[in-house]
Amino acid sequence: MWATFYLEAFVGLPLVVFGIEPRTFHGLIGIFTAPLIHGDILHLISNTIPLLFLGSVLFFFYERIGGAVFFRAYFWTNILVWLFARPANHIGASGVVYALAFFLIFFGFFRRDFLSLFISTIILLLYGGVFYGVLPSDPRVSWESHFAGGLVGIASAITFSKQKKVN
């Protein structure tokens, strides 16, 4: 994400054209590239910090399923945005952040073991505000990415909570 931002901001490459443009052939590339592209430095930082924290929690405590959860968070979130979002250029990693946060919050409730419930509680306390981000508020913010990420996170929590070994 930072290398992409550097290329756009300091080298002058207009990478924002590689965002997700729903239901367009050109917008398909955004399924792969949109989370790497950010509008400004604040947008980048606001995605970097939670992505690093939530990703670290995911891979540290759930190392056996971490890769599969992250893959779903990255690709399924963006596929849903491409299929269902309003016509706009959707960029940024917040959909992935929302998917990871929703997964970590709901996984403990579905799994019902002490460690997972403890992690769910901590993430809920730190990131409980994500529930408001799935609602439309600012037309410049892709609430659709947040909503899709939330759905993917919950679906992944349901799916993986049935596995015997997750860490």
JSON list of C-alpha atoms in Angstrom, two decimals, residues 6-61:
[
{"chain": "A", "resi": 6, "resn": "TYR", "atom": "CA", "xyz": [4.62, 6.49, -3.20]},
{"chain": "A", "resi": 7, "resn": "LEU", "atom": "CA", "xyz": [4.33, 5.69, -6.92]},
{"chain": "A", "resi": 8, "resn": "GLU", "atom": "CA", "xyz": [1.17, 7.73, -7.20]},
{"chain": "A", "resi": 9, "resn": "ALA", "atom": "CA", "xyz": [2.11, 10.69, -5.00]},
{"chain": "A", "resi": 10, "resn": "PHE", "atom": "CA", "xyz": [5.79, 11.16, -5.78]},
{"chain": "A", "resi": 11, "resn": "VAL", "atom": "CA", "xyz": [6.36, 9.55, -9.16]},
{"chain": "A", "resi": 12, "resn": "GLY", "atom": "CA", "xyz": [3.08, 10.82, -10.56]},
{"chain": "A", "resi": 13, "resn": "LEU", "atom": "CA", "xyz": [1.55, 7.55, -11.75]},
{"chain": "A", "resi": 14, "resn": "PRO", "atom": "CA", "xyz": [-2.26, 7.93, -11.77]},
{"chain": "A", "resi": 15, "resn": "LEU", "atom": "CA", "xyz": [-3.02, 4.57, -10.15]},
{"chain": "A", "resi": 16, "resn": "VAL", "atom": "CA", "xyz": [-6.43, 5.65, -8.86]},
{"chain": "A", "resi": 17, "resn": "VAL", "atom": "CA", "xyz": [-7.85, 4.54, -12.22]},
{"chain": "A", "resi": 18, "resn": "PHE", "atom": "CA", "xyz": [-7.28, 0.96, -11.02]},
{"chain": "A", "resi": 19, "resn": "GLY", "atom": "CA", "xyz": [-9.97, 1.14, -8.34]},
{"chain": "A", "resi": 20, "resn": "ILE", "atom": "CA", "xyz": [-13.12, -0.95, -8.41]},
{"chain": "A", "resi": 21, "resn": "GLU", "atom": "CA", "xyz": [-15.65, 0.43, -10.87]},
{"chain": "A", "resi": 22, "resn": "PRO", "atom": "CA", "xyz": [-18.69, -1.76, -10.25]},
{"chain": "A", "resi": 23, "resn": "ARG", "atom": "CA", "xyz": [-20.03, -3.90, -13.08]},
{"chain": "A", "resi": 24, "resn": "THR", "atom": "CA", "xyz": [-17.53, -2.63, -15.66]},
{"chain": "A", "resi": 25, "resn": "PHE", "atom": "CA", "xyz": [-14.92, -4.69, -17.45]},
{"chain": "A", "resi": 26, "resn": "HIS", "atom": "CA", "xyz": [-12.25, -2.12, -16.60]},
{"chain": "A", "resi": 27, "resn": "GLY", "atom": "CA", "xyz": [-13.29, -2.21, -12.94]},
{"chain": "A", "resi": 28, "resn": "LEU", "atom": "CA", "xyz": [-12.48, -5.92, -12.62]},
{"chain": "A", "resi": 29, "resn": "ILE", "atom": "CA", "xyz": [-8.79, -5.06, -12.15]},
{"chain": "A", "resi": 30, "resn": "GLY", "atom": "CA", "xyz": [-9.82, -3.21, -8.99]},
{"chain": "A", "resi": 31, "resn": "ILE", "atom": "CA", "xyz": [-10.69, -6.52, -7.32]},
{"chain": "A", "resi": 32, "resn": "PHE", "atom": "CA", "xyz": [-6.92, -7.07, -7.18]},
{"chain": "A", "resi": 33, "resn": "THR", "atom": "CA", "xyz": [-5.62, -3.50, -6.92]},
{"chain": "A", "resi": 34, "resn": "ALA", "atom": "CA", "xyz": [-8.16, -1.33, -5.07]},
{"chain": "A", "resi": 35, "resn": "PRO", "atom": "CA", "xyz": [-6.96, -2.14, -1.52]},
{"chain": "A", "resi": 36, "resn": "LEU", "atom": "CA", "xyz": [-3.47, -0.97, -2.51]},
{"chain": "A", "resi": 37, "resn": "ILE", "atom": "CA", "xyz": [-4.64, 2.46, -3.70]},
{"chain": "A", "resi": 38, "resn": "HIS", "atom": "CA", "xyz": [-5.45, 5.34, -1.33]},
{"chain": "A", "resi": 39, "resn": "GLY", "atom": "CA", "xyz": [-6.67, 8.87, -1.90]},
{"chain": "A", "resi": 40, "resn": "ASP", "atom": "CA", "xyz": [-4.29, 10.66, 0.47]},
{"chain": "A", "resi": 41, "resn": "ILE", "atom": "CA", "xyz": [-1.88, 10.06, 3.34]},
{"chain": "A", "resi": 42, "resn": "LEU", "atom": "CA", "xyz": [-4.62, 10.16, 6.01]},
{"chain": "A", "resi": 43, "resn": "HIS", "atom": "CA", "xyz": [-6.61, 7.54, 4.12]},
{"chain": "A", "resi": 44, "resn": "LEU", "atom": "CA", "xyz": [-3.50, 5.38, 3.91]},
{"chain": "A", "resi": 45, "resn": "ILE", "atom": "CA", "xyz": [-2.64, 5.73, 7.61]},
{"chain": "A", "resi": 46, "resn": "SER", "atom": "CA", "xyz": [-6.24, 5.12, 8.69]},
{"chain": "A", "resi": 47, "resn": "ASN", "atom": "CA", "xyz": [-6.12, 1.77, 6.87]},
{"chain": "A", "resi": 48, "resn": "THR", "atom": "CA", "xyz": [-2.53, 0.82, 7.68]},
{"chain": "A", "resi": 49, "resn": "ILE", "atom": "CA", "xyz": [-2.76, 0.89, 11.48]},
{"chain": "A", "resi": 50, "resn": "PRO", "atom": "CA", "xyz": [-5.88, -1.30, 11.84]},
{"chain": "A", "resi": 51, "resn": "LEU", "atom": "CA", "xyz": [-4.72, -3.60, 9.03]},
{"chain": "A", "resi": 52, "resn": "LEU", "atom": "CA", "xyz": [-1.43, -4.20, 10.82]},
{"chain": "A", "resi": 53, "resn": "PHE", "atom": "CA", "xyz": [-3.08, -4.68, 14.20]},
{"chain": "A", "resi": 54, "resn": "LEU", "atom": "CA", "xyz": [-6.00, -6.85, 13.08]},
{"chain": "A", "resi": 55, "resn": "GLY", "atom": "CA", "xyz": [-3.81, -8.82, 10.69]},
{"chain": "A", "resi": 56, "resn": "SER", "atom": "CA", "xyz": [-1.29, -9.47, 13.46]},
{"chain": "A", "resi": 57, "resn": "VAL", "atom": "CA", "xyz": [-4.02, -10.68, 15.81]},
{"chain": "A", "resi": 58, "resn": "LEU", "atom": "CA", "xyz": [-5.46, -12.90, 13.07]},
{"chain": "A", "resi": 59, "resn": "PHE", "atom": "CA", "xyz": [-2.17, -14.54, 12.12]},
{"chain": "A", "resi": 60, "resn": "PHE", "atom": "CA", "xyz": [-0.82, -14.82, 15.67]},
{"chain": "A", "resi": 61, "resn": "PHE", "atom": "CA", "xyz": [-3.87, -16.41, 17.29]}
]
